[in-house]
Amino acid sequence: MMKVLVTGANGFIGKNLLSHLRERTEIEIFTFLKHDPLSALTEKVAAADFIFHLAGVNRPQTETEFTEGNTDLTRVLCDAVRSSGRSVPLVYTSSIQAERGNAYGTSKLLAENALRALTVEIGAPTYLYRLPNVFGKWCRPNYNSAVATFCHNIAHDLPIQINDPAAEIQLVYVDDVVTDFLRIMDQRPPSEGYQQVRPVYSISVGDLAQRLRTFKDSRKSLVTESVGVGLTRALYSTFITYFTPEQFSYPLTKHEDPRGVFVEMLKTHDSGQFSYFTAHPGITRGGHYHHTKTEKFLVIKGEARFCFRHIDTGETHEHCTSASSPEVVETIPGWSHDITNIGDEEMIVMLWANEIFDRQHPDTITYKV
């Protein structure tokens, strides 16, 4: 059982790290929090096999708190490692501010120097991260993160303040930070130089705000961004964590007529849209063809008969399917098609179309099958 100590465990990065560490049964976790006595830190270091030193101060009442919470605490930690008589590996979250000479940055730089001296003195590997702006779930809004503040305010229809929309900010996603931390813990690579979290994203403050507003608006437009990769994926996953439980759901429009209902669920910029429809027993829907549009149907309740007719040759085709044997049926350009409920209960069908329906250019021409 590996014993891991996390200082600052109730902070933003600490909470995310702990959630991953708890998933691993071979790890026993110790924490050191803001109001714990320093004697507890010495005791926990003595038992630890690996240390994540995340504790620090970045929004103090007075500048002296920078020294106390960053430099002095790190020196106490270094003394505890020395007293343990073991070269305990240690990850430290510094800041890019360490390069800039302000009070906060200076306190972080002095903490780095104390850790480097520890490595020279007893050989304890120290892995230093000068992190840019970190964002992700559980980051506190209206504190020191523009992403967190913008997410919270936009999610709750509150105003945001932007002084310079063109200003660029560098961002790393908290899951990427934690992944790299765990790599260090597991692999123990050489500790020379600063460790780098990748990828680092660059975005202007104005573009950041606009992207988050688009996420909010997508609940009405139903048009989603490409939220499966890169910065957009990470921002979207972060943004929705600022919803209250009452905001976890949102309504859709139901179009209803004597045949059944039709509901659009999700639209994309370049990969079509998703919807579903119902049909009462004996009802036929469709009876049209497309020149270019394609669709995929999946019956998830009931039984269906699909009929096709080639609009040039007149060739016909019929295919029956049911929810008991899931099967995708595709519509083919140039073939008229319809679908009939041949069962005794309401039929429910999922539908994907490769493009968003355009009422000005519907590419849907009525044609009897």
mmCIF file of C-alpha atoms in Angstrom:
data_model
loop_
_atom_site.group_PDB
_atom_site.id
_atom_site.type_symbol
_atom_site.label_atom_id
_atom_site.label_comp_id
_atom_site.label_asym_id
_atom_site.label_seq_id
_atom_site.Cartn_x
_atom_site.Cartn_y
_atom_site.Cartn_z
ATOM 1 C CA MET A 1 0.000 0.000 0.000
ATOM 2 C CA MET A 2 1.504 3.308 -1.121
ATOM 3 C CA LYS A 3 0.872 6.209 1.259
ATOM 4 C CA VAL A 4 0.293 9.540 -0.494
ATOM 5 C CA LEU A 5 0.157 12.915 1.239
ATOM 6 C CA VAL A 6 -1.744 15.798 -0.379
ATOM 7 C CA THR A 7 -1.376 19.278 1.101
ATOM 8 C CA GLY A 8 -4.087 21.756 0.163
ATOM 9 C CA ALA A 9 -6.388 18.822 -0.489
ATOM 10 C CA ASN A 10 -9.565 20.871 -0.208
ATOM 11 C CA GLY A 11 -8.514 23.297 -2.953
ATOM 12 C CA PHE A 12 -9.583 23.159 -6.581
ATOM 13 C CA ILE A 13 -6.696 21.024 -7.872
ATOM 14 C CA GLY A 14 -6.571 19.056 -4.625
ATOM 15 C CA LYS A 15 -10.201 17.958 -4.864
ATOM 16 C CA ASN A 16 -9.729 16.813 -8.443
ATOM 17 C CA LEU A 17 -6.534 14.940 -7.562
ATOM 18 C CA LEU A 18 -8.176 13.233 -4.575
ATOM 19 C CA SER A 19 -11.088 12.033 -6.696
ATOM 20 C CA HIS A 20 -8.601 10.185 -8.929
ATOM 21 C CA LEU A 21 -6.452 8.868 -6.093
ATOM 22 C CA ARG A 22 -9.540 7.411 -4.374
ATOM 23 C CA GLU A 23 -10.208 5.299 -7.456
ATOM 24 C CA ARG A 24 -6.989 3.368 -6.812
ATOM 25 C CA THR A 25 -7.247 0.666 -4.167
ATOM 26 C CA GLU A 26 -3.485 0.405 -3.688
ATOM 27 C CA ILE A 27 -3.189 3.947 -2.337
ATOM 28 C CA GLU A 28 -3.750 5.233 1.185
ATOM 29 C CA ILE A 29 -4.358 8.986 1.275
ATOM 30 C CA PHE A 30 -3.277 11.496 3.912
ATOM 31 C CA THR A 31 -4.275 15.153 3.700
ATOM 32 C CA PHE A 32 -2.932 18.342 5.222
ATOM 33 C CA LEU A 33 -5.412 21.218 5.279
ATOM 34 C CA LYS A 34 -5.172 24.929 5.990
ATOM 35 C CA HIS A 35 -6.069 24.814 9.668
ATOM 36 C CA ASP A 36 -4.190 21.633 10.571
ATOM 37 C CA PRO A 37 -1.299 22.118 13.044
ATOM 38 C CA LEU A 38 2.220 21.993 11.603
ATOM 39 C CA SER A 39 2.981 19.077 13.929
ATOM 40 C CA ALA A 40 0.479 17.035 11.930
ATOM 41 C CA LEU A 41 2.403 17.825 8.754
ATOM 42 C CA THR A 42 5.608 16.403 10.241
ATOM 43 C CA GLU A 43 3.814 13.216 11.305
ATOM 44 C CA LYS A 44 2.198 12.681 7.921
ATOM 45 C CA VAL A 45 5.403 13.334 5.982
ATOM 46 C CA ALA A 46 7.107 10.712 8.134
ATOM 47 C CA ALA A 47 4.600 8.123 6.893
ATOM 48 C CA ALA A 48 4.323 9.263 3.264
ATOM 49 C CA ASP A 49 5.806 7.539 0.224
ATOM 50 C CA PHE A 50 4.876 10.397 -2.125
ATOM 51 C CA ILE A 51 3.829 14.015 -1.561
ATOM 52 C CA PHE A 52 1.679 16.359 -3.625
ATOM 53 C CA HIS A 53 2.320 19.831 -2.222
ATOM 54 C CA LEU A 54 -0.625 21.859 -3.505
ATOM 55 C CA ALA A 55 -1.204 24.112 -0.489
ATOM 56 C CA GLY A 56 -0.643 27.804 -1.039
ATOM 57 C CA VAL A 57 -2.015 31.307 -0.736
ATOM 58 C CA ASN A 58 -2.966 33.416 -3.754
ATOM 59 C CA ARG A 59 -5.592 35.867 -2.463
ATOM 60 C CA PRO A 60 -4.406 36.998 0.996
ATOM 61 C CA GLN A 61 -5.563 39.836 3.212
ATOM 62 C CA THR A 62 -1.946 41.055 3.511
ATOM 63 C CA GLU A 63 1.168 40.365 1.441
ATOM 64 C CA THR A 64 2.870 38.709 4.401
ATOM 65 C CA GLU A 65 0.431 35.828 3.989
ATOM 66 C CA PHE A 66 2.110 35.047 0.665
ATOM 67 C CA THR A 67 5.336 34.362 2.532
ATOM 68 C CA GLU A 68 3.649 32.412 5.304
ATOM 69 C CA GLY A 69 1.406 30.282 3.090
ATOM 70 C CA ASN A 70 3.811 29.654 0.225
ATOM 71 C CA THR A 71 7.455 30.064 1.254
ATOM 72 C CA ASP A 72 7.370 29.311 4.969
ATOM 73 C CA LEU A 73 5.018 26.328 4.694
ATOM 74 C CA THR A 74 7.194 24.821 1.981
ATOM 75 C CA ARG A 75 10.294 25.230 4.153
ATOM 76 C CA VAL A 76 8.506 23.463 7.032
ATOM 77 C CA LEU A 77 7.597 20.668 4.629
ATOM 78 C CA CYS A 78 11.218 20.384 3.497
ATOM 79 C CA ASP A 79 12.354 20.168 7.117
ATOM 80 C CA ALA A 80 9.807 17.407 7.706
ATOM 81 C CA VAL A 81 11.184 15.435 4.751
ATOM 82 C CA ARG A 82 14.707 15.834 6.125
ATOM 83 C CA SER A 83 13.545 14.663 9.550
ATOM 84 C CA SER A 84 11.914 11.598 8.039
ATOM 85 C CA GLY A 85 15.339 10.324 6.954
ATOM 86 C CA ARG A 86 13.906 9.346 3.542
ATOM 87 C CA SER A 87 14.128 10.908 0.087
ATOM 88 C CA VAL A 88 10.365 11.234 -0.418
ATOM 89 C CA PRO A 89 9.436 12.312 -3.971
ATOM 90 C CA LEU A 90 7.400 15.503 -4.107
ATOM 91 C CA VAL A 91 5.275 17.362 -6.675
ATOM 92 C CA TYR A 92 4.904 21.113 -6.158
ATOM 93 C CA THR A 93 2.414 23.445 -7.851
ATOM 94 C CA SER A 94 4.180 26.721 -8.419
ATOM 95 C CA SER A 95 2.953 29.389 -10.833
ATOM 96 C CA ILE A 96 4.014 31.241 -13.966
ATOM 97 C CA GLN A 97 3.896 34.289 -11.663
ATOM 98 C CA ALA A 98 7.207 33.080 -10.223
ATOM 99 C CA GLU A 99 8.849 34.705 -13.247
ATOM 100 C CA ARG A 100 7.275 38.124 -12.703
ATOM 101 C CA GLY A 101 8.693 39.516 -9.476
ATOM 102 C CA ASN A 102 5.433 40.352 -7.723
ATOM 103 C CA ALA A 103 4.836 39.395 -4.080
ATOM 104 C CA TYR A 104 2.932 36.234 -4.959
ATOM 105 C CA GLY A 105 5.447 35.182 -7.596
ATOM 106 C CA THR A 106 8.395 35.851 -5.290
ATOM 107 C CA SER A 107 6.887 33.678 -2.557
ATOM 108 C CA LYS A 108 6.461 30.848 -5.073
ATOM 109 C CA LEU A 109 10.021 31.285 -6.377
ATOM 110 C CA LEU A 110 11.449 31.080 -2.864
ATOM 111 C CA ALA A 111 9.417 27.916 -2.283
ATOM 112 C CA GLU A 112 10.894 26.450 -5.463
ATOM 113 C CA ASN A 113 14.401 27.298 -4.229
ATOM 114 C CA ALA A 114 13.761 25.537 -0.919
ATOM 115 C CA LEU A 115 12.660 22.398 -2.771
ATOM 116 C CA ARG A 116 15.670 22.491 -5.091
ATOM 117 C CA ALA A 117 17.944 22.774 -2.066
ATOM 118 C CA LEU A 118 16.223 19.735 -0.572
ATOM 119 C CA THR A 119 16.949 17.737 -3.711
ATOM 120 C CA VAL A 120 20.610 18.760 -3.679
ATOM 121 C CA GLU A 121 20.946 17.997 0.011
ATOM 122 C CA ILE A 122 19.235 14.597 0.354
ATOM 123 C CA GLY A 123 18.409 13.566 -3.210
ATOM 124 C CA ALA A 124 14.632 13.770 -2.792
ATOM 125 C CA PRO A 125 13.139 14.133 -6.306
ATOM 126 C CA THR A 126 11.120 17.353 -6.522
ATOM 127 C CA TYR A 127 8.883 17.925 -9.529
ATOM 128 C CA LEU A 128 8.112 21.601 -10.043
ATOM 129 C CA TYR A 129 5.140 22.807 -12.097
ATOM 130 C CA ARG A 130 4.795 26.457 -13.065
ATOM 131 C CA LEU A 131 1.156 26.189 -13.954
ATOM 132 C CA PRO A 132 -0.703 28.763 -16.063
ATOM 133 C CA ASN A 133 -4.424 29.284 -15.496
ATOM 134 C CA VAL A 134 -5.984 25.944 -14.549
ATOM 135 C CA PHE A 135 -9.690 25.404 -15.225
ATOM 136 C CA GLY A 136 -12.160 22.584 -14.721
ATOM 137 C CA LYS A 137 -14.883 21.331 -12.420
ATOM 138 C CA TRP A 138 -15.041 22.685 -8.863
ATOM 139 C CA CYS A 139 -12.978 25.802 -9.560
ATOM 140 C CA ARG A 140 -14.279 28.659 -7.421
ATOM 141 C CA PRO A 141 -15.901 31.557 -9.328
ATOM 142 C CA ASN A 142 -15.264 35.215 -8.505
ATOM 143 C CA TYR A 143 -11.923 34.294 -6.991
ATOM 144 C CA ASN A 144 -8.908 34.050 -9.291
ATOM 145 C CA SER A 145 -10.132 32.233 -12.409
ATOM 146 C CA ALA A 146 -11.722 34.040 -15.350
ATOM 147 C CA VAL A 147 -12.983 30.717 -16.722
ATOM 148 C CA ALA A 148 -14.735 29.824 -13.474
ATOM 149 C CA THR A 149 -16.249 33.301 -13.098
ATOM 150 C CA PHE A 150 -17.442 33.449 -16.713
ATOM 151 C CA CYS A 151 -18.887 29.923 -16.507
ATOM 152 C CA HIS A 152 -20.772 30.655 -13.310
ATOM 153 C CA ASN A 153 -22.128 34.017 -14.407
ATOM 154 C CA ILE A 154 -23.148 32.980 -17.918
ATOM 155 C CA ALA A 155 -24.788 29.799 -16.619
ATOM 156 C CA HIS A 156 -26.876 31.933 -14.257
ATOM 157 C CA ASP A 157 -27.581 34.850 -16.625
ATOM 158 C CA LEU A 158 -25.344 37.211 -14.675
ATOM 159 C CA PRO A 159 -23.186 39.921 -16.311
ATOM 160 C CA ILE A 160 -19.466 39.459 -16.885
ATOM 161 C CA GLN A 161 -16.802 42.142 -17.084
ATOM 162 C CA ILE A 162 -14.236 42.145 -19.897
ATOM 163 C CA ASN A 163 -11.636 44.901 -19.935
ATOM 164 C CA ASP A 164 -9.736 43.783 -23.042
ATOM 165 C CA PRO A 165 -11.497 41.219 -25.270
ATOM 166 C CA ALA A 166 -8.301 40.685 -27.287
ATOM 167 C CA ALA A 167 -6.168 39.769 -24.260
ATOM 168 C CA GLU A 168 -4.809 36.218 -24.576
ATOM 169 C CA ILE A 169 -4.833 33.786 -21.666
ATOM 170 C CA GLN A 170 -3.011 30.469 -21.382
ATOM 171 C CA LEU A 171 -5.057 27.602 -19.985
ATOM 172 C CA VAL A 172 -4.517 24.016 -18.864
ATOM 173 C CA TYR A 173 -7.365 21.655 -18.032
ATOM 174 C CA VAL A 174 -7.430 20.196 -14.546
ATOM 175 C CA ASP A 175 -7.831 16.611 -15.813
ATOM 176 C CA ASP A 176 -4.641 17.034 -17.854
ATOM 177 C CA VAL A 177 -2.887 18.405 -14.770
ATOM 178 C CA VAL A 178 -3.977 15.436 -12.656
ATOM 179 C CA THR A 179 -3.041 12.969 -15.396
ATOM 180 C CA ASP A 180 0.485 14.361 -15.455
ATOM 181 C CA PHE A 181 0.710 14.326 -11.659
ATOM 182 C CA LEU A 182 -0.213 10.645 -11.620
ATOM 183 C CA ARG A 183 2.319 9.940 -14.378
ATOM 184 C CA ILE A 184 5.007 11.422 -12.164
ATOM 185 C CA MET A 185 3.865 9.405 -9.161
ATOM 186 C CA ASP A 186 3.763 6.155 -11.103
ATOM 187 C CA GLN A 187 6.865 6.518 -13.269
ATOM 188 C CA ARG A 188 9.210 8.691 -11.135
ATOM 189 C CA PRO A 189 11.067 10.186 -14.121
ATOM 190 C CA PRO A 190 14.167 12.373 -13.654
ATOM 191 C CA SER A 191 13.178 15.602 -11.912
ATOM 192 C CA GLU A 192 15.448 18.064 -13.705
ATOM 193 C CA GLY A 193 13.835 21.292 -14.918
ATOM 194 C CA TYR A 194 10.174 22.237 -14.804
ATOM 195 C CA GLN A 195 7.466 19.727 -15.582
ATOM 196 C CA GLN A 196 5.094 20.633 -18.390
ATOM 197 C CA VAL A 197 1.379 19.890 -18.620
ATOM 198 C CA ARG A 198 0.178 19.428 -22.162
ATOM 199 C CA PRO A 199 -1.743 20.684 -23.973
ATOM 200 C CA VAL A 200 -1.621 24.376 -23.115
ATOM 201 C CA TYR A 201 -4.523 26.221 -24.729
ATOM 202 C CA SER A 202 -4.435 29.867 -25.797
ATOM 203 C CA ILE A 203 -7.644 31.852 -26.236
ATOM 204 C CA SER A 204 -8.641 35.501 -26.078
ATOM 205 C CA VAL A 205 -10.886 36.632 -23.257
ATOM 206 C CA GLY A 206 -13.520 37.718 -25.766
ATOM 207 C CA ASP A 207 -13.495 34.369 -27.580
ATOM 208 C CA LEU A 208 -13.706 32.539 -24.263
ATOM 209 C CA ALA A 209 -16.815 34.461 -23.255
ATOM 210 C CA GLN A 210 -18.427 33.967 -26.660
ATOM 211 C CA ARG A 211 -17.782 30.234 -26.612
ATOM 212 C CA LEU A 212 -19.379 29.888 -23.186
ATOM 213 C CA ARG A 213 -22.408 31.922 -24.294
ATOM 214 C CA THR A 214 -22.770 29.597 -27.263
ATOM 215 C CA PHE A 215 -22.895 26.623 -24.881
ATOM 216 C CA LYS A 216 -25.712 28.304 -22.958
ATOM 217 C CA ASP A 217 -27.590 29.240 -26.135
ATOM 218 C CA SER A 218 -27.356 25.677 -27.479
ATOM 219 C CA ARG A 219 -30.077 24.607 -25.075
ATOM 220 C CA LYS A 220 -32.509 26.751 -27.089
ATOM 221 C CA SER A 221 -31.056 26.429 -30.580
ATOM 222 C CA LEU A 222 -30.262 22.711 -30.027
ATOM 223 C CA VAL A 223 -27.076 23.297 -32.073
ATOM 224 C CA THR A 224 -24.086 21.871 -30.234
ATOM 225 C CA GLU A 225 -20.481 22.836 -30.780
ATOM 226 C CA SER A 226 -17.804 20.210 -31.468
ATOM 227 C CA VAL A 227 -17.584 19.299 -27.801
ATOM 228 C CA GLY A 228 -15.763 15.994 -28.251
ATOM 229 C CA VAL A 229 -12.167 17.175 -28.618
ATOM 230 C CA GLY A 230 -9.644 19.735 -27.408
ATOM 231 C CA LEU A 231 -10.358 23.012 -25.685
ATOM 232 C CA THR A 232 -14.049 23.027 -26.638
ATOM 233 C CA ARG A 233 -14.521 19.623 -24.999
ATOM 234 C CA ALA A 234 -12.813 20.750 -21.799
ATOM 235 C CA LEU A 235 -14.631 24.099 -21.661
ATOM 236 C CA TYR A 236 -18.038 22.535 -22.248
ATOM 237 C CA SER A 237 -17.485 19.880 -19.583
ATOM 238 C CA THR A 238 -16.401 22.667 -17.238
ATOM 239 C CA PHE A 239 -19.257 25.025 -18.116
ATOM 240 C CA ILE A 240 -22.079 22.610 -17.339
ATOM 241 C CA THR A 241 -20.669 21.884 -13.866
ATOM 242 C CA TYR A 242 -21.786 25.398 -12.890
ATOM 243 C CA PHE A 243 -25.448 24.520 -13.395
ATOM 244 C CA THR A 244 -27.530 23.959 -10.286
ATOM 245 C CA PRO A 245 -29.403 20.624 -10.115
ATOM 246 C CA GLU A 246 -32.539 22.495 -11.187
ATOM 247 C CA GLN A 247 -30.736 23.327 -14.441
ATOM 248 C CA PHE A 248 -29.715 19.763 -15.269
ATOM 249 C CA SER A 249 -32.651 19.439 -17.705
ATOM 250 C CA TYR A 250 -34.238 21.663 -20.336
ATOM 251 C CA PRO A 251 -37.439 21.332 -22.394
ATOM 252 C CA LEU A 252 -37.820 20.429 -26.055
ATOM 253 C CA THR A 253 -40.565 21.343 -28.499
ATOM 254 C CA LYS A 254 -43.025 18.552 -29.299
ATOM 255 C CA HIS A 255 -44.725 18.707 -32.695
ATOM 256 C CA GLU A 256 -47.935 16.664 -32.559
ATOM 257 C CA ASP A 257 -50.546 15.705 -35.160
ATOM 258 C CA PRO A 258 -52.988 12.791 -35.637
ATOM 259 C CA ARG A 259 -50.121 10.512 -36.747
ATOM 260 C CA GLY A 260 -48.046 10.954 -33.562
ATOM 261 C CA VAL A 261 -45.306 13.297 -32.359
ATOM 262 C CA PHE A 262 -41.971 14.531 -33.667
ATOM 263 C CA VAL A 263 -39.240 15.935 -31.390
ATOM 264 C CA GLU A 264 -35.823 17.318 -32.341
ATOM 265 C CA MET A 265 -33.162 16.659 -29.689
ATOM 266 C CA LEU A 266 -29.727 17.761 -30.941
ATOM 267 C CA LYS A 267 -28.255 19.541 -33.952
ATOM 268 C CA THR A 268 -24.643 19.872 -35.073
ATOM 269 C CA HIS A 269 -22.839 22.277 -37.375
ATOM 270 C CA ASP A 270 -21.472 19.595 -39.689
ATOM 271 C CA SER A 271 -22.844 16.181 -38.672
ATOM 272 C CA GLY A 272 -26.588 16.548 -38.917
ATOM 273 C CA GLN A 273 -29.221 16.273 -36.234
ATOM 274 C CA PHE A 274 -30.934 13.761 -33.934
ATOM 275 C CA SER A 275 -34.652 13.444 -33.293
ATOM 276 C CA TYR A 276 -37.390 10.924 -32.639
ATOM 277 C CA PHE A 277 -40.963 10.404 -33.762
ATOM 278 C CA THR A 278 -43.913 8.212 -32.882
ATOM 279 C CA ALA A 279 -46.667 6.636 -34.951
ATOM 280 C CA HIS A 280 -49.951 5.081 -33.889
ATOM 281 C CA PRO A 281 -50.832 1.558 -35.122
ATOM 282 C CA GLY A 282 -51.489 1.480 -38.858
ATOM 283 C CA ILE A 283 -50.065 4.976 -39.436
ATOM 284 C CA THR A 284 -47.645 5.574 -42.320
ATOM 285 C CA ARG A 285 -45.120 8.418 -42.186
ATOM 286 C CA GLY A 286 -42.820 9.676 -44.920
ATOM 287 C CA GLY A 287 -43.682 9.252 -48.594
ATOM 288 C CA HIS A 288 -40.914 11.406 -50.017
ATOM 289 C CA TYR A 289 -37.376 11.241 -51.374
ATOM 290 C CA HIS A 290 -34.155 13.240 -51.061
ATOM 291 C CA HIS A 291 -31.537 14.151 -53.626
ATOM 292 C CA THR A 292 -28.651 14.382 -51.155
ATOM 293 C CA LYS A 293 -29.960 14.137 -47.594
ATOM 294 C CA THR A 294 -29.480 10.786 -45.871
ATOM 295 C CA GLU A 295 -31.060 9.413 -42.702
ATOM 296 C CA LYS A 296 -30.696 6.526 -40.275
ATOM 297 C CA PHE A 297 -33.754 5.095 -38.504
ATOM 298 C CA LEU A 298 -33.802 2.892 -35.411
ATOM 299 C CA VAL A 299 -37.076 1.477 -34.104
ATOM 300 C CA ILE A 300 -36.817 1.454 -30.294
ATOM 301 C CA LYS A 301 -40.430 0.492 -29.609
ATOM 302 C CA GLY A 302 -42.875 -1.459 -31.732
ATOM 303 C CA GLU A 303 -42.725 -2.906 -35.265
ATOM 304 C CA ALA A 304 -42.163 -1.133 -38.568
ATOM 305 C CA ARG A 305 -42.338 -1.768 -42.299
ATOM 306 C CA PHE A 306 -40.053 0.354 -44.484
ATOM 307 C CA CYS A 307 -41.012 0.668 -48.145
ATOM 308 C CA PHE A 308 -38.757 2.069 -50.882
ATOM 309 C CA ARG A 309 -39.263 2.995 -54.552
ATOM 310 C CA HIS A 310 -36.511 4.108 -56.940
ATOM 311 C CA ILE A 311 -37.739 7.380 -58.492
ATOM 312 C CA ASP A 312 -36.110 6.643 -61.870
ATOM 313 C CA THR A 313 -36.425 2.884 -62.403
ATOM 314 C CA GLY A 314 -39.516 2.232 -60.295
ATOM 315 C CA GLU A 315 -37.779 -0.625 -58.481
ATOM 316 C CA THR A 316 -39.315 -1.303 -55.049
ATOM 317 C CA HIS A 317 -38.030 -2.792 -51.811
ATOM 318 C CA GLU A 318 -39.670 -3.625 -48.486
ATOM 319 C CA HIS A 319 -38.056 -4.304 -45.121
ATOM 320 C CA CYS A 320 -39.597 -5.034 -41.711
ATOM 321 C CA THR A 321 -37.890 -4.465 -38.385
ATOM 322 C CA SER A 322 -38.778 -4.211 -34.707
ATOM 323 C CA ALA A 323 -37.421 -3.050 -31.378
ATOM 324 C CA SER A 324 -36.828 -6.668 -30.365
ATOM 325 C CA SER A 325 -34.036 -6.924 -32.963
ATOM 326 C CA PRO A 326 -32.333 -3.499 -33.117
ATOM 327 C CA GLU A 327 -31.418 -2.611 -36.672
ATOM 328 C CA VAL A 328 -30.542 0.613 -38.473
ATOM 329 C CA VAL A 329 -32.401 1.312 -41.700
ATOM 330 C CA GLU A 330 -30.895 3.941 -44.000
ATOM 331 C CA THR A 331 -32.684 6.072 -46.549
ATOM 332 C CA ILE A 332 -30.880 6.326 -49.894
ATOM 333 C CA PRO A 333 -30.863 9.430 -52.119
ATOM 334 C CA GLY A 334 -33.100 8.878 -55.140
ATOM 335 C CA TRP A 335 -35.321 6.315 -53.377
ATOM 336 C CA SER A 336 -38.722 7.405 -52.090
ATOM 337 C CA HIS A 337 -39.465 5.890 -48.704
ATOM 338 C CA ASP A 338 -42.082 5.590 -45.988
ATOM 339 C CA ILE A 339 -42.445 3.789 -42.657
ATOM 340 C CA THR A 340 -45.603 2.126 -41.349
ATOM 341 C CA ASN A 341 -46.426 0.997 -37.833
ATOM 342 C CA ILE A 342 -47.446 -2.634 -38.333
ATOM 343 C CA GLY A 343 -47.686 -3.453 -34.639
ATOM 344 C CA ASP A 344 -50.464 -3.189 -32.064
ATOM 345 C CA GLU A 345 -48.810 -0.476 -29.938
ATOM 346 C CA GLU A 346 -47.337 2.962 -30.427
ATOM 347 C CA MET A 347 -44.111 2.896 -32.435
ATOM 348 C CA ILE A 348 -41.136 5.037 -31.403
ATOM 349 C CA VAL A 349 -38.304 5.641 -33.860
ATOM 350 C CA MET A 350 -34.951 7.365 -33.388
ATOM 351 C CA LEU A 351 -33.795 9.350 -36.386
ATOM 352 C CA TRP A 352 -30.462 10.812 -37.458
ATOM 353 C CA ALA A 353 -30.247 13.038 -40.527
ATOM 354 C CA ASN A 354 -26.911 14.094 -41.968
ATOM 355 C CA GLU A 355 -27.895 17.759 -42.104
ATOM 356 C CA ILE A 356 -29.973 20.224 -40.128
ATOM 357 C CA PHE A 357 -33.408 20.686 -41.679
ATOM 358 C CA ASP A 358 -33.455 23.849 -43.789
ATOM 359 C CA ARG A 359 -36.985 25.077 -44.482
ATOM 360 C CA GLN A 360 -35.719 27.197 -47.387
ATOM 361 C CA HIS A 361 -33.998 24.198 -48.986
ATOM 362 C CA PRO A 362 -35.590 21.108 -47.424
ATOM 363 C CA ASP A 363 -34.430 18.538 -50.048
ATOM 364 C CA THR A 364 -37.635 16.625 -49.242
ATOM 365 C CA ILE A 365 -39.852 15.953 -52.253
ATOM 366 C CA THR A 366 -43.243 14.246 -51.890
ATOM 367 C CA TYR A 367 -43.415 11.022 -53.939
ATOM 368 C CA LYS A 368 -45.734 8.042 -53.465
ATOM 369 C CA VAL A 369 -43.894 4.836 -52.678
#
